[in-house]
PDB file of C-alpha atoms and ligand atoms in Angstrom:
ATOM      1  CA  MET A   1     -11.419 206.413   0.313  1.00 53.00           C
ATOM      2  CA  THR A   2     -11.807 202.668   1.065  1.00 63.00           C
ATOM      3  CA  GLN A   3     -14.936 201.273   1.014  1.00 72.00           C
ATOM      4  CA  LYS A   4     -16.121 198.177   3.047  1.00 80.00           C
ATOM      5  CA  LEU A   5     -18.037 195.772   0.465  1.00 79.00           C
ATOM      6  CA  THR A   6     -20.193 193.298   2.100  1.00 85.00           C
ATOM      7  CA  GLN A   7     -19.798 189.718   1.346  1.00 81.00           C
ATOM      8  CA  ASN A   8     -22.295 189.772  -1.571  1.00 82.00           C
ATOM      9  CA  GLU A   9     -21.246 192.778  -3.066  1.00 84.00           C
ATOM     10  CA  LEU A  10     -17.669 191.199  -3.337  1.00 83.00           C
ATOM     11  CA  TYR A  11     -18.907 187.936  -4.763  1.00 80.00           C
ATOM     12  CA  GLN A  12     -20.953 190.302  -7.070  1.00 83.00           C
ATOM     13  CA  GLN A  13     -17.712 191.849  -7.987  1.00 84.00           C
ATOM     14  CA  ILE A  14     -15.816 188.825  -8.563  1.00 85.00           C
ATOM     15  CA  ARG A  15     -18.327 187.611 -10.827  1.00 82.00           C
ATOM     16  CA  CYS A  16     -18.740 191.148 -12.791  1.00 83.00           C
ATOM     17  CA  VAL A  17     -14.480 191.115 -13.018  1.00 86.00           C
ATOM     18  CA  SER A  18     -14.211 187.504 -14.229  1.00 86.00           C
ATOM     19  CA  HIS A  19     -17.175 187.771 -16.784  1.00 83.00           C
ATOM     20  CA  GLU A  20     -15.551 190.689 -18.405  1.00 87.00           C
ATOM     21  CA  ILE A  21     -11.977 188.881 -18.292  1.00 91.00           C
ATOM     22  CA  ARG A  22     -13.525 186.048 -19.843  1.00 87.00           C
ATOM     23  CA  ASN A  23     -15.080 188.336 -22.399  1.00 88.00           C
ATOM     24  CA  HIS A  24     -11.860 189.714 -23.627  1.00 91.00           C
ATOM     25  CA  LEU A  25      -9.988 186.276 -23.392  1.00 91.00           C
ATOM     26  CA  SER A  26     -12.449 185.268 -26.019  1.00 90.00           C
ATOM     27  CA  ILE A  27     -11.325 188.168 -28.167  1.00 93.00           C
ATOM     28  CA  CYS A  28      -8.047 187.184 -27.689  1.00 93.00           C
ATOM     29  CA  ASP A  29      -8.602 183.648 -28.210  1.00 92.00           C
ATOM     30  CA  MET A  30     -10.511 184.113 -31.318  1.00 92.00           C
ATOM     31  CA  TYR A  31      -8.138 186.430 -33.007  1.00 94.00           C
ATOM     32  CA  SER A  32      -5.088 184.084 -32.528  1.00 94.00           C
ATOM     33  CA  GLN A  33      -7.192 181.386 -34.149  1.00 93.00           C
ATOM     34  CA  ILE A  34      -8.016 184.046 -37.032  1.00 95.00           C
ATOM     35  CA  ILE A  35      -4.081 184.767 -36.994  1.00 95.00           C
ATOM     36  CA  ARG A  36      -3.267 181.418 -37.544  1.00 94.00           C
ATOM     37  CA  LYS A  37      -5.754 180.596 -39.861  1.00 94.00           C
ATOM     38  CA  ASN A  38      -4.798 183.453 -42.294  1.00 95.00           C
ATOM     39  CA  LEU A  39      -1.340 182.286 -42.271  1.00 94.00           C
ATOM     40  CA  GLU A  40      -2.424 178.851 -43.305  1.00 94.00           C
ATOM     41  CA  LYS A  41      -4.158 180.450 -46.117  1.00 96.00           C
ATOM     42  CA  SER A  42      -1.150 182.409 -47.340  1.00 95.00           C
ATOM     43  CA  GLY A  43       1.101 179.099 -47.442  1.00 95.00           C
ATOM     44  CA  ILE A  44       3.174 181.064 -44.521  1.00 92.00           C
ATOM     45  CA  GLU A  45       5.089 178.721 -42.457  1.00 93.00           C
ATOM     46  CA  ASN A  46       6.789 180.723 -39.559  1.00 94.00           C
ATOM     47  CA  PRO A  47       7.619 178.566 -36.301  1.00 94.00           C
ATOM     48  CA  SER A  48       8.140 181.542 -34.348  1.00 94.00           C
ATOM     49  CA  ILE A  49       4.470 182.730 -34.936  1.00 94.00           C
ATOM     50  CA  GLU A  50       3.176 179.261 -34.306  1.00 92.00           C
ATOM     51  CA  ASN A  51       4.980 179.079 -31.311  1.00 93.00           C
ATOM     52  CA  ALA A  52       3.928 182.632 -30.276  1.00 94.00           C
ATOM     53  CA  LEU A  53      -0.104 181.613 -31.020  1.00 94.00           C
ATOM     54  CA  ASN A  54       0.422 178.050 -28.863  1.00 93.00           C
ATOM     55  CA  CYS A  55       1.730 180.038 -25.903  1.00 94.00           C
ATOM     56  CA  ILE A  56      -1.281 182.537 -26.156  1.00 94.00           C
ATOM     57  CA  GLN A  57      -3.885 179.670 -26.274  1.00 93.00           C
ATOM     58  CA  LYS A  58      -2.213 178.119 -23.947  1.00 93.00           C
ATOM     59  CA  SER A  59      -2.595 180.870 -21.317  1.00 94.00           C
ATOM     60  CA  ILE A  60      -5.587 182.057 -22.476  1.00 94.00           C
ATOM     61  CA  GLN A  61      -6.566 178.365 -21.230  1.00 90.00           C
ATOM     62  CA  ILE A  62      -4.812 178.867 -17.847  1.00 91.00           C
ATOM     63  CA  ILE A  63      -6.608 181.804 -17.023  1.00 92.00           C
ATOM     64  CA  GLY A  64      -9.641 180.185 -18.053  1.00 87.00           C
ATOM     65  CA  THR A  65      -8.924 177.742 -15.187  1.00 85.00           C
ATOM     66  CA  ASN A  66      -8.233 180.834 -12.909  1.00 86.00           C
ATOM     67  CA  LEU A  67     -11.458 182.144 -13.571  1.00 87.00           C
ATOM     68  CA  LEU A  68     -13.525 178.943 -12.845  1.00 81.00           C
ATOM     69  CA  ASP A  69     -11.964 178.658  -9.283  1.00 80.00           C
ATOM     70  CA  LEU A  70     -13.407 182.198  -8.591  1.00 79.00           C
ATOM     71  CA  LYS A  71     -16.094 181.086  -9.540  1.00 75.00           C
ATOM     72  CA  SER A  72     -15.795 178.124  -6.972  1.00 67.00           C
ATOM     73  CA  LEU A  73     -16.183 175.441  -9.778  1.00 63.00           C
ATOM     74  CA  ASN A  74     -12.761 174.500  -8.861  1.00 62.00           C
ATOM     75  CA  SER A  75     -12.771 170.970  -9.725  1.00 66.00           C
ATOM     76  CA  ASN A  76      -9.641 169.462 -10.890  1.00 75.00           C
ATOM     77  CA  ASN A  77      -9.575 168.377 -14.868  1.00 83.00           C
ATOM     78  CA  ALA A  78      -6.898 165.884 -14.263  1.00 92.00           C
ATOM     79  CA  GLN A  79      -5.818 164.057 -17.973  1.00 94.00           C
ATOM     80  CA  ILE A  80      -2.974 161.455 -18.569  1.00 97.00           C
ATOM     81  CA  VAL A  81      -0.405 163.744 -20.336  1.00 97.00           C
ATOM     82  CA  ASP A  82       3.363 163.138 -21.296  1.00 98.00           C
ATOM     83  CA  PHE A  83       5.757 164.184 -19.069  1.00 98.00           C
ATOM     84  CA  LYS A  84       8.065 165.545 -21.391  1.00 98.00           C
ATOM     85  CA  ASN A  85       6.067 167.274 -23.227  1.00 97.00           C
ATOM     86  CA  LEU A  86       4.356 169.091 -20.639  1.00 97.00           C
ATOM     87  CA  ILE A  87       8.006 170.273 -19.535  1.00 98.00           C
ATOM     88  CA  THR A  88       8.789 171.342 -23.116  1.00 96.00           C
ATOM     89  CA  ARG A  89       5.700 173.329 -23.439  1.00 95.00           C
ATOM     90  CA  ALA A  90       6.146 174.938 -20.015  1.00 96.00           C
ATOM     91  CA  ALA A  91       9.930 175.918 -20.827  1.00 97.00           C
ATOM     92  CA  GLU A  92       7.890 177.677 -24.004  1.00 95.00           C
ATOM     93  CA  LEU A  93       5.623 179.517 -22.105  1.00 94.00           C
ATOM     94  CA  SER A  94       7.870 181.047 -19.567  1.00 95.00           C
ATOM     95  CA  LYS A  95      10.241 182.600 -22.084  1.00 94.00           C
ATOM     96  CA  ALA A  96       7.649 185.234 -22.506  1.00 90.00           C
ATOM     97  CA  TYR A  97       8.590 186.501 -18.932  1.00 92.00           C
ATOM     98  CA  ILE A  98      12.467 187.382 -20.630  1.00 95.00           C
ATOM     99  CA  VAL A  99      12.570 191.003 -21.074  1.00 91.00           C
ATOM    100  CA  ASP A 100      15.381 192.791 -21.276  1.00 93.00           C
ATOM    101  CA  LYS A 101      17.692 189.627 -20.353  1.00 96.00           C
ATOM    102  CA  GLU A 102      19.778 187.151 -22.073  1.00 97.00           C
ATOM    103  CA  ILE A 103      19.230 183.927 -20.599  1.00 98.00           C
ATOM    104  CA  GLU A 104      19.688 180.745 -21.961  1.00 98.00           C
ATOM    105  CA  TYR A 105      17.956 177.554 -21.202  1.00 98.00           C
ATOM    106  CA  GLU A 106      19.143 174.195 -21.148  1.00 98.00           C
ATOM    107  CA  ILE A 107      16.522 171.390 -21.295  1.00 98.00           C
ATOM    108  CA  PHE A 108      17.362 167.747 -20.881  1.00 98.00           C
ATOM    109  CA  VAL A 109      14.553 165.278 -20.008  1.00 98.00           C
ATOM    110  CA  LYS A 110      16.273 161.629 -20.008  1.00 98.00           C
ATOM    111  CA  ASN A 111      13.023 159.585 -20.212  1.00 98.00           C
ATOM    112  CA  THR A 112       9.200 160.103 -20.303  1.00 98.00           C
ATOM    113  CA  ASP A 113       5.948 158.514 -19.005  1.00 98.00           C
ATOM    114  CA  ASN A 114       2.666 159.467 -18.240  1.00 98.00           C
ATOM    115  CA  ILE A 115       1.265 161.414 -15.492  1.00 98.00           C
ATOM    116  CA  TYR A 116      -2.258 162.199 -14.499  1.00 96.00           C
ATOM    117  CA  ILE A 117      -2.854 165.793 -13.713  1.00 96.00           C
ATOM    118  CA  ASP A 118      -4.566 169.034 -14.476  1.00 92.00           C
ATOM    119  CA  GLU A 119      -2.585 169.849 -17.337  1.00 93.00           C
ATOM    120  CA  ASN A 120      -3.062 173.913 -17.069  1.00 90.00           C
ATOM    121  CA  ARG A 121      -2.400 173.786 -13.502  1.00 91.00           C
ATOM    122  CA  PHE A 122       0.178 171.594 -13.739  1.00 96.00           C
ATOM    123  CA  LEU A 123       1.793 174.149 -16.827  1.00 95.00           C
ATOM    124  CA  ALA A 124       1.001 176.990 -14.476  1.00 92.00           C
ATOM    125  CA  CYS A 125       3.508 175.607 -11.581  1.00 95.00           C
ATOM    126  CA  LEU A 126       6.076 175.076 -14.118  1.00 97.00           C
ATOM    127  CA  VAL A 127       5.832 178.360 -15.161  1.00 96.00           C
ATOM    128  CA  ASN A 128       5.700 179.991 -11.785  1.00 96.00           C
ATOM    129  CA  ILE A 129       9.155 177.996 -11.022  1.00 98.00           C
ATOM    130  CA  ILE A 130      10.667 178.747 -14.243  1.00 98.00           C
ATOM    131  CA  LYS A 131       9.899 182.684 -13.766  1.00 96.00           C
ATOM    132  CA  ASN A 132      11.154 183.028 -10.381  1.00 97.00           C
ATOM    133  CA  GLY A 133      14.068 181.898 -11.770  1.00 98.00           C
ATOM    134  CA  ILE A 134      14.225 184.221 -14.450  1.00 97.00           C
ATOM    135  CA  GLU A 135      13.445 186.829 -11.986  1.00 97.00           C
ATOM    136  CA  ALA A 136      16.357 186.140 -10.079  1.00 98.00           C
ATOM    137  CA  ILE A 137      18.579 186.762 -12.759  1.00 97.00           C
ATOM    138  CA  GLU A 138      19.751 190.321 -13.113  1.00 96.00           C
ATOM    139  CA  LEU A 139      20.794 190.621 -16.709  1.00 96.00           C
ATOM    140  CA  ARG A 140      22.351 187.497 -18.079  1.00 97.00           C
ATOM    141  CA  GLY A 141      22.476 183.755 -16.975  1.00 98.00           C
ATOM    142  CA  ASN A 142      20.528 180.523 -17.606  1.00 98.00           C
ATOM    143  CA  ILE A 143      17.608 178.276 -16.416  1.00 98.00           C
ATOM    144  CA  GLN A 144      18.030 174.308 -16.240  1.00 98.00           C
ATOM    145  CA  ILE A 145      15.707 171.760 -16.419  1.00 98.00           C
ATOM    146  CA  LEU A 146      16.690 168.383 -16.150  1.00 98.00           C
ATOM    147  CA  ALA A 147      14.000 165.609 -15.752  1.00 98.00           C
ATOM    148  CA  GLU A 148      13.538 162.084 -15.669  1.00 98.00           C
ATOM    149  CA  VAL A 149      11.317 159.298 -14.574  1.00 98.00           C
ATOM    150  CA  LYS A 150      12.419 157.016 -12.189  1.00 98.00           C
ATOM    151  CA  ASP A 151      10.940 154.435  -9.843  1.00 97.00           C
ATOM    152  CA  LYS A 152       7.670 155.666 -11.152  1.00 96.00           C
ATOM    153  CA  THR A 153       8.085 159.425 -10.039  1.00 98.00           C
ATOM    154  CA  GLY A 154       8.279 162.476 -12.606  1.00 98.00           C
ATOM    155  CA  ILE A 155      11.318 164.359 -11.184  1.00 98.00           C
ATOM    156  CA  ILE A 156      12.019 168.044 -12.163  1.00 98.00           C
ATOM    157  CA  LYS A 157      14.910 170.044 -11.239  1.00 98.00           C
ATOM    158  CA  ILE A 158      14.708 173.574 -12.147  1.00 98.00           C
ATOM    159  CA  SER A 159      17.854 175.735 -11.639  1.00 98.00           C
ATOM    160  CA  ASN A 160      18.721 179.172 -12.274  1.00 98.00           C
ATOM    161  CA  ASN A 161      22.251 181.190 -11.222  1.00 97.00           C
ATOM    162  CA  GLY A 162      21.013 184.192 -10.285  1.00 97.00           C
ATOM    163  CA  LYS A 163      20.603 186.031  -7.273  1.00 97.00           C
ATOM    164  CA  PRO A 164      20.430 183.019  -4.494  1.00 98.00           C
ATOM    165  CA  ILE A 165      17.650 182.992  -1.697  1.00 98.00           C
ATOM    166  CA  GLN A 166      19.224 184.377   1.784  1.00 97.00           C
ATOM    167  CA  LYS A 167      19.689 181.689   4.287  1.00 97.00           C
ATOM    168  CA  ASP A 168      17.591 182.752   6.919  1.00 97.00           C
ATOM    169  CA  LYS A 169      14.648 183.119   4.335  1.00 97.00           C
ATOM    170  CA  GLN A 170      14.951 179.866   2.661  1.00 97.00           C
ATOM    171  CA  GLN A 171      12.307 178.239   5.240  1.00 96.00           C
ATOM    172  CA  GLU A 172       9.888 181.108   4.570  1.00 97.00           C
ATOM    173  CA  ILE A 173       9.531 181.038   0.651  1.00 98.00           C
ATOM    174  CA  PHE A 174       6.999 178.792   0.468  1.00 97.00           C
ATOM    175  CA  LEU A 175       4.536 180.754   2.781  1.00 96.00           C
ATOM    176  CA  GLN A 176       1.879 182.549   1.356  1.00 92.00           C
ATOM    177  CA  GLY A 177       2.642 186.461   1.236  1.00 92.00           C
ATOM    178  CA  PHE A 178       6.505 186.050   1.299  1.00 96.00           C
ATOM    179  CA  THR A 179       7.934 187.975  -0.933  1.00 96.00           C
ATOM    180  CA  THR A 180      11.415 189.583  -1.675  1.00 97.00           C
ATOM    181  CA  LYS A 181      10.268 191.477  -4.863  1.00 95.00           C
ATOM    182  CA  LYS A 182       8.845 194.951  -5.293  1.00 92.00           C
ATOM    183  CA  ASN A 183       6.013 194.016  -7.187  1.00 88.00           C
ATOM    184  CA  GLY A 184       5.943 190.565  -6.273  1.00 90.00           C
ATOM    185  CA  CYS A 185       2.725 189.071  -3.929  1.00 90.00           C
ATOM    186  CA  GLY A 186       4.621 186.006  -2.525  1.00 92.00           C
ATOM    187  CA  LEU A 187       1.876 183.800  -3.870  1.00 91.00           C
ATOM    188  CA  GLY A 188       3.608 182.046  -6.746  1.00 93.00           C
ATOM    189  CA  LEU A 189       5.209 179.222  -4.626  1.00 96.00           C
ATOM    190  CA  ALA A 190       2.548 178.594  -2.396  1.00 94.00           C
ATOM    191  CA  ILE A 191      -0.226 178.207  -4.891  1.00 90.00           C
ATOM    192  CA  CYS A 192       2.728 175.499  -6.466  1.00 94.00           C
ATOM    193  CA  LYS A 193       2.628 173.334  -3.428  1.00 96.00           C
ATOM    194  CA  ASN A 194      -0.725 173.441  -2.601  1.00 92.00           C
ATOM    195  CA  PHE A 195      -1.567 172.140  -5.888  1.00 92.00           C
ATOM    196  CA  LEU A 196       0.828 169.553  -6.173  1.00 96.00           C
ATOM    197  CA  ASN A 197       0.337 168.560  -2.696  1.00 95.00           C
ATOM    198  CA  SER A 198      -3.372 167.751  -3.591  1.00 92.00           C
ATOM    199  CA  GLN A 199      -1.879 165.704  -6.581  1.00 93.00           C
ATOM    200  CA  ASN A 200       0.474 163.510  -4.421  1.00 94.00           C
ATOM    201  CA  ALA A 201       3.153 165.598  -6.174  1.00 97.00           C
ATOM    202  CA  ASP A 202       5.773 167.941  -4.364  1.00 98.00           C
ATOM    203  CA  ILE A 203       8.071 171.005  -4.710  1.00 98.00           C
ATOM    204  CA  ARG A 204      11.155 171.600  -2.669  1.00 98.00           C
ATOM    205  CA  LEU A 205      14.166 174.040  -2.454  1.00 98.00           C
ATOM    206  CA  VAL A 206      17.296 171.672  -3.054  1.00 98.00           C
ATOM    207  CA  LYS A 207      19.360 174.516  -2.579  1.00 98.00           C
ATOM    208  CA  SER A 208      20.004 178.075  -3.355  1.00 98.00           C
ATOM    209  CA  VAL A 209      23.964 179.057  -3.348  1.00 97.00           C
ATOM    210  CA  LYS A 210      25.936 181.425  -5.289  1.00 91.00           C
ATOM    211  CA  GLN A 211      26.405 179.621  -8.577  1.00 89.00           C
ATOM    212  CA  GLN A 212      22.538 177.923  -8.331  1.00 97.00           C
ATOM    213  CA  THR A 213      19.202 177.960  -6.924  1.00 98.00           C
ATOM    214  CA  THR A 214      17.691 173.964  -7.741  1.00 98.00           C
ATOM    215  CA  PHE A 215      13.905 173.311  -7.587  1.00 98.00           C
ATOM    216  CA  GLU A 216      12.480 169.930  -7.463  1.00 98.00           C
ATOM    217  CA  ILE A 217       9.173 168.823  -8.522  1.00 98.00           C
ATOM    218  CA  THR A 218       8.194 165.282  -7.839  1.00 98.00           C
ATOM    219  CA  VAL A 219       5.295 163.564  -9.598  1.00 98.00           C
ATOM    220  CA  PRO A 220       3.803 160.077  -9.296  1.00 97.00           C
ATOM    221  CA  VAL A 221       3.603 158.599 -12.718  1.00 97.00           C
ATOM    222  CA  TYR A 222       0.123 157.333 -13.704  1.00 95.00           C
ATOM    223  CA  SER A 223      -0.548 153.655 -13.068  1.00 88.00           C
ATOM    224  CA  GLU A 224      -3.997 152.225 -14.255  1.00 84.00           C
ATOM    225  CA  ASN A 225      -4.928 150.309 -10.677  1.00 72.00           C
TER     226      ASN A 225
HETATM  227  N1  ATP B   1      14.518 180.851  -8.252  1.00 87.36           N
HETATM  228  C1  ATP B   1      14.781 181.505  -7.425  1.00 87.36           C
HETATM  229  N2  ATP B   1      15.871 182.473  -6.792  1.00 87.36           N
HETATM  230  C2  ATP B   1      15.609 183.177  -5.834  1.00 87.36           C
HETATM  231  N3  ATP B   1      14.563 183.604  -5.194  1.00 87.36           N
HETATM  232  C3  ATP B   1      13.542 182.850  -5.175  1.00 87.36           C
HETATM  233  C4  ATP B   1      13.748 182.040  -6.222  1.00 87.36           C
HETATM  234  N4  ATP B   1      12.320 181.307  -6.326  1.00 87.36           N
HETATM  235  C5  ATP B   1      11.766 182.200  -5.666  1.00 87.36           C
HETATM  236  N5  ATP B   1      12.580 182.830  -4.439  1.00 87.36           N
HETATM  237  C6  ATP B   1      12.326 183.747  -3.652  1.00 87.36           C
HETATM  238  O1  ATP B   1      11.038 183.368  -2.952  1.00 87.36           O
HETATM  239  C7  ATP B   1      10.083 184.225  -3.009  1.00 87.36           C
HETATM  240  C8  ATP B   1       8.973 183.585  -2.865  1.00 87.36           C
HETATM  241  O2  ATP B   1       8.549 183.522  -4.629  1.00 87.36           O
HETATM  242  P1  ATP B   1       7.165 183.279  -4.602  1.00 87.36           P
HETATM  243  O3  ATP B   1       6.967 183.166  -6.305  1.00 87.36           O
HETATM  244  O4  ATP B   1       6.423 182.587  -4.367  1.00 87.36           O
HETATM  245  O5  ATP B   1       6.876 184.689  -4.817  1.00 87.36           O
HETATM  246  P2  ATP B   1       7.341 185.953  -5.544  1.00 87.36           P
HETATM  247  O6  ATP B   1       7.717 185.940  -6.761  1.00 87.36           O
HETATM  248  O7  ATP B   1       7.800 186.693  -4.691  1.00 87.36           O
HETATM  249  O8  ATP B   1       5.728 186.905  -6.106  1.00 87.36           O
HETATM  250  P3  ATP B   1       4.439 185.904  -6.679  1.00 87.36           P
HETATM  251  O9  ATP B   1       3.089 186.296  -6.293  1.00 87.36           O
HETATM  252  O10 ATP B   1       4.407 186.977  -8.223  1.00 87.36           O
HETATM  253  O11 ATP B   1       4.950 185.085  -7.590  1.00 87.36           O
HETATM  254  C9  ATP B   1      10.680 185.482  -3.857  1.00 87.36           C
HETATM  255  O12 ATP B   1      10.270 186.724  -3.494  1.00 87.36           O
HETATM  256  C10 ATP B   1      11.907 185.194  -3.860  1.00 87.36           C
HETATM  257  O13 ATP B   1      12.520 186.320  -2.535  1.00 87.36           O
HETATM  258 MG1   MG B   2       6.827 184.065  -8.195  1.00 87.36          MG
END
């Protein structure tokens, strides 16, 4: 049976769910810190565990940012961050979505500069785009990330060689709710475009043909005046 909620009841429910998510996030956060400390104490150096812990902690922060949105405290927390560093971290985070597939990454960042952006939200955007690429690949394929700073703009091209987007659907992919996936929400690209546009940045589909689907993100570099 479906029940209609009043607006107040809905807000109340959102607050309760956020609260519970936050509690469990802090448990994940605490235990990942404990694992890190124990590794250090035992003198164990394991880059793979180290990387996994970094990814877990970054994801926790990103979820935390989203929870603040639910509380309508969604002030953008922009800071000066290194363009190349963000790209490599996004690539690392996205690898968690590779399950039962063989996917090779090719990452080339020609040069770098500072950008002024909410790090968590920008990372979440990049991860969304790479995740779509991973999902388009059936079993085996490549994700290519090529980036450079040119004319005071950071340019990131994210490509994959999975199933392309139908020509007649290419206009619709940024619309909220457009999905071709059984379990998709059709939100990823719409959220990315909204956020990027609010930062004077942008995303577009460059092409989607049999061998390659490429998205391009452009973001202004930070300038002091
Ligand atoms: N790299 C890609 N390769 C092929 N199709 C893509 C790619 N990126 C997006 N698409 C198409 O665009 C649609 C919309 O993508 P979007 O990320 O907005 O939603 P979704 O992935 O379906 O669901 P979710 O809300 O979980 O992200 C996808 O369903 C898919 O059809
Ligand atoms: Mg998606």
